[in-house]
Amino acid sequence: MRIAFAVDRGLEDAVIGALVERGHDLVARFADGDDLPLLLAPLAPDVLVVSADREHLTRAVLAACDDAGVRLVALLDGESSRRLAVSLGVYDVVSVDAPIDDLDDVVVGGSVSARTVARSGGIVAVWGPSGAPGRTTVAITIAHELARSGATVVLVDADTVGSSVAASLGMLDEAPGLAAACRLVGQDALTTDELERVGRDHPVDVGRLAVLTGISRSSRWPELSADRVTRTLELCRTWVDHVVIDAGFSLEDDEGLSSDLFAPRRNAATIAALRAADRVVAVGAADPVGVTRFIRAAADLREVVGDTRVDTVMNRVRSSTIGVGAGHQLVTTLRRFGGIEDPVLVPNDAKTADAAVLEARPMGEVSPRSAAVAEIRRYVRAHLVVASEPNPGGRRATRKEAARPSRRRRVARSAVERSA
């Protein structure tokens, strides 16, 4: 690819050097965006890599790219640069914090840039049996990785026994977002504007991660009736690209009250969330006790969700609790005793998990190269991020499209090294 660069001086050495090493041709390097509009057409590069700041990324630069048919890739460095790119409708954006291979993929229009999150309003429910298998951690990581792909995502805490998403992300939960949304649904007053109001945002470099926090006291469970939770989740489909639910563990359907159709159900929120989901991620602990609990509960889960796809994630895989060849033993045991195929095996990374709790951040922010995060990221990219046709080179999103960045922009994260 023939590439021109207009990037911050502190970044250009590593960026240019890394891409030239990968076989790309350096056409030109510009100190800022002033001269670029006049020279871009005669130089005829395939791609312009530009820093997303007001010195380099301007409307004149975008217009020049459109006129010359040059695809523009913007390098994001923080929230202000993300907002600038969104305001200008730039959809090929790359964070300066991720691997250089991702930048290369975006430049060539390859696997990362040609993948976009489905704008189908998909619902993914993350469930796990009792015994703290790491369900909330997995749910947060999945939501964060989807947002990192450029999607707009809402993480919904539907656990009515021990909600913990707010605490895990350092959010105050005096006014639980999900309960507020359910109250509005009961009044037929819930809209996407109201979801914006009651939701809380966790800052991410690209995409968006909103949170509907869970109830602060388990005694408030009657506020989350099955009908209200279901209607809230259905509206969330129209609000964001992906809905990720942290569901409670109990699948009991209050059999003692089954004769009363109008009595509240203790586990209504969990069951409603699972039944509303397009896909369920079932999380189990990778130790003898956790595997036993998981296999027993998996049968109950299947009764609740019917034909909905269920993906199994075994968390904290380690030989110290399973023995030699832990992964093989888990796969064999799940297949033999539970009829479960192709589980995702997430290696144990207690250090990163502890750091995430300490800093109240997703594991992927604390340690992007964690083996545990990498395994969940592979799952997300393989099953929750879908391939689509790449956008035409150099085209800008409309103002309306720019307001929904994940719908029209090809967003990928990429590390930016430096070169001379």
JSON list of N, CA and C in Angstrom, two decimals, residues 4-28:
[
{"chain": "A", "resi": 4, "resn": "ALA", "atom": "N", "xyz": [0.51, 7.85, 2.97]},
{"chain": "A", "resi": 4, "resn": "ALA", "atom": "CA", "xyz": [0.97, 9.17, 3.39]},
{"chain": "A", "resi": 4, "resn": "ALA", "atom": "C", "xyz": [0.65, 9.34, 4.87]},
{"chain": "A", "resi": 5, "resn": "PHE", "atom": "N", "xyz": [1.48, 10.10, 5.57]},
{"chain": "A", "resi": 5, "resn": "PHE", "atom": "CA", "xyz": [1.32, 10.25, 7.02]},
{"chain": "A", "resi": 5, "resn": "PHE", "atom": "C", "xyz": [1.23, 11.72, 7.39]},
{"chain": "A", "resi": 6, "resn": "ALA", "atom": "N", "xyz": [0.32, 12.02, 8.30]},
{"chain": "A", "resi": 6, "resn": "ALA", "atom": "CA", "xyz": [0.25, 13.34, 8.93]},
{"chain": "A", "resi": 6, "resn": "ALA", "atom": "C", "xyz": [-0.06, 13.08, 10.40]},
{"chain": "A", "resi": 7, "resn": "VAL", "atom": "N", "xyz": [0.98, 12.70, 11.13]},
{"chain": "A", "resi": 7, "resn": "VAL", "atom": "CA", "xyz": [0.79, 12.29, 12.52]},
{"chain": "A", "resi": 7, "resn": "VAL", "atom": "C", "xyz": [1.66, 13.12, 13.44]},
{"chain": "A", "resi": 8, "resn": "ASP", "atom": "N", "xyz": [1.32, 13.08, 14.69]},
{"chain": "A", "resi": 8, "resn": "ASP", "atom": "CA", "xyz": [2.08, 13.79, 15.71]},
{"chain": "A", "resi": 8, "resn": "ASP", "atom": "C", "xyz": [3.55, 13.38, 15.65]},
{"chain": "A", "resi": 9, "resn": "ARG", "atom": "N", "xyz": [4.44, 14.36, 15.82]},
{"chain": "A", "resi": 9, "resn": "ARG", "atom": "CA", "xyz": [5.87, 14.08, 15.70]},
{"chain": "A", "resi": 9, "resn": "ARG", "atom": "C", "xyz": [6.32, 13.00, 16.68]},
{"chain": "A", "resi": 10, "resn": "GLY", "atom": "N", "xyz": [5.69, 12.95, 17.82]},
{"chain": "A", "resi": 10, "resn": "GLY", "atom": "CA", "xyz": [6.07, 11.94, 18.80]},
{"chain": "A", "resi": 10, "resn": "GLY", "atom": "C", "xyz": [5.67, 10.53, 18.41]},
{"chain": "A", "resi": 11, "resn": "LEU", "atom": "N", "xyz": [4.78, 10.39, 17.42]},
{"chain": "A", "resi": 11, "resn": "LEU", "atom": "CA", "xyz": [4.30, 9.08, 17.01]},
{"chain": "A", "resi": 11, "resn": "LEU", "atom": "C", "xyz": [4.85, 8.62, 15.67]},
{"chain": "A", "resi": 12, "resn": "GLU", "atom": "N", "xyz": [5.23, 9.57, 14.81]},
{"chain": "A", "resi": 12, "resn": "GLU", "atom": "CA", "xyz": [5.47, 9.23, 13.41]},
{"chain": "A", "resi": 12, "resn": "GLU", "atom": "C", "xyz": [6.62, 8.27, 13.22]},
{"chain": "A", "resi": 13, "resn": "ASP", "atom": "N", "xyz": [7.68, 8.37, 14.01]},
{"chain": "A", "resi": 13, "resn": "ASP", "atom": "CA", "xyz": [8.83, 7.49, 13.79]},
{"chain": "A", "resi": 13, "resn": "ASP", "atom": "C", "xyz": [8.43, 6.03, 13.93]},
{"chain": "A", "resi": 14, "resn": "ALA", "atom": "N", "xyz": [7.74, 5.70, 15.00]},
{"chain": "A", "resi": 14, "resn": "ALA", "atom": "CA", "xyz": [7.37, 4.31, 15.23]},
{"chain": "A", "resi": 14, "resn": "ALA", "atom": "C", "xyz": [6.31, 3.84, 14.26]},
{"chain": "A", "resi": 15, "resn": "VAL", "atom": "N", "xyz": [5.33, 4.68, 13.97]},
{"chain": "A", "resi": 15, "resn": "VAL", "atom": "CA", "xyz": [4.25, 4.28, 13.07]},
{"chain": "A", "resi": 15, "resn": "VAL", "atom": "C", "xyz": [4.78, 4.03, 11.67]},
{"chain": "A", "resi": 16, "resn": "ILE", "atom": "N", "xyz": [5.54, 4.98, 11.15]},
{"chain": "A", "resi": 16, "resn": "ILE", "atom": "CA", "xyz": [6.05, 4.84, 9.79]},
{"chain": "A", "resi": 16, "resn": "ILE", "atom": "C", "xyz": [7.00, 3.65, 9.69]},
{"chain": "A", "resi": 17, "resn": "GLY", "atom": "N", "xyz": [7.91, 3.55, 10.65]},
{"chain": "A", "resi": 17, "resn": "GLY", "atom": "CA", "xyz": [8.87, 2.45, 10.61]},
{"chain": "A", "resi": 17, "resn": "GLY", "atom": "C", "xyz": [8.20, 1.10, 10.65]},
{"chain": "A", "resi": 18, "resn": "ALA", "atom": "N", "xyz": [7.19, 0.95, 11.52]},
{"chain": "A", "resi": 18, "resn": "ALA", "atom": "CA", "xyz": [6.52, -0.34, 11.64]},
{"chain": "A", "resi": 18, "resn": "ALA", "atom": "C", "xyz": [5.77, -0.72, 10.37]},
{"chain": "A", "resi": 19, "resn": "LEU", "atom": "N", "xyz": [5.13, 0.25, 9.73]},
{"chain": "A", "resi": 19, "resn": "LEU", "atom": "CA", "xyz": [4.37, -0.06, 8.52]},
{"chain": "A", "resi": 19, "resn": "LEU", "atom": "C", "xyz": [5.28, -0.27, 7.31]},
{"chain": "A", "resi": 20, "resn": "VAL", "atom": "N", "xyz": [6.38, 0.47, 7.24]},
{"chain": "A", "resi": 20, "resn": "VAL", "atom": "CA", "xyz": [7.35, 0.25, 6.16]},
{"chain": "A", "resi": 20, "resn": "VAL", "atom": "C", "xyz": [7.95, -1.14, 6.28]},
{"chain": "A", "resi": 21, "resn": "GLU", "atom": "N", "xyz": [8.24, -1.57, 7.51]},
{"chain": "A", "resi": 21, "resn": "GLU", "atom": "CA", "xyz": [8.77, -2.92, 7.72]},
{"chain": "A", "resi": 21, "resn": "GLU", "atom": "C", "xyz": [7.81, -3.99, 7.23]},
{"chain": "A", "resi": 22, "resn": "ARG", "atom": "N", "xyz": [6.53, -3.68, 7.22]},
{"chain": "A", "resi": 22, "resn": "ARG", "atom": "CA", "xyz": [5.53, -4.64, 6.76]},
{"chain": "A", "resi": 22, "resn": "ARG", "atom": "C", "xyz": [5.27, -4.54, 5.26]},
{"chain": "A", "resi": 23, "resn": "GLY", "atom": "N", "xyz": [6.13, -3.83, 4.54]},
{"chain": "A", "resi": 23, "resn": "GLY", "atom": "CA", "xyz": [6.07, -3.81, 3.08]},
{"chain": "A", "resi": 23, "resn": "GLY", "atom": "C", "xyz": [5.31, -2.67, 2.45]},
{"chain": "A", "resi": 24, "resn": "HIS", "atom": "N", "xyz": [4.87, -1.70, 3.24]},
{"chain": "A", "resi": 24, "resn": "HIS", "atom": "CA", "xyz": [4.15, -0.56, 2.68]},
{"chain": "A", "resi": 24, "resn": "HIS", "atom": "C", "xyz": [5.14, 0.50, 2.18]},
{"chain": "A", "resi": 25, "resn": "ASP", "atom": "N", "xyz": [4.69, 1.31, 1.23]},
{"chain": "A", "resi": 25, "resn": "ASP", "atom": "CA", "xyz": [5.53, 2.37, 0.66]},
{"chain": "A", "resi": 25, "resn": "ASP", "atom": "C", "xyz": [5.19, 3.71, 1.29]},
{"chain": "A", "resi": 26, "resn": "LEU", "atom": "N", "xyz": [6.22, 4.43, 1.72]},
{"chain": "A", "resi": 26, "resn": "LEU", "atom": "CA", "xyz": [6.04, 5.77, 2.26]},
{"chain": "A", "resi": 26, "resn": "LEU", "atom": "C", "xyz": [5.98, 6.76, 1.11]},
{"chain": "A", "resi": 27, "resn": "VAL", "atom": "N", "xyz": [4.83, 7.43, 0.95]},
{"chain": "A", "resi": 27, "resn": "VAL", "atom": "CA", "xyz": [4.64, 8.40, -0.12]},
{"chain": "A", "resi": 27, "resn": "VAL", "atom": "C", "xyz": [5.03, 9.79, 0.33]},
{"chain": "A", "resi": 28, "resn": "ALA", "atom": "N", "xyz": [4.59, 10.17, 1.53]},
{"chain": "A", "resi": 28, "resn": "ALA", "atom": "CA", "xyz": [4.88, 11.51, 2.04]},
{"chain": "A", "resi": 28, "resn": "ALA", "atom": "C", "xyz": [4.59, 11.54, 3.53]}
]
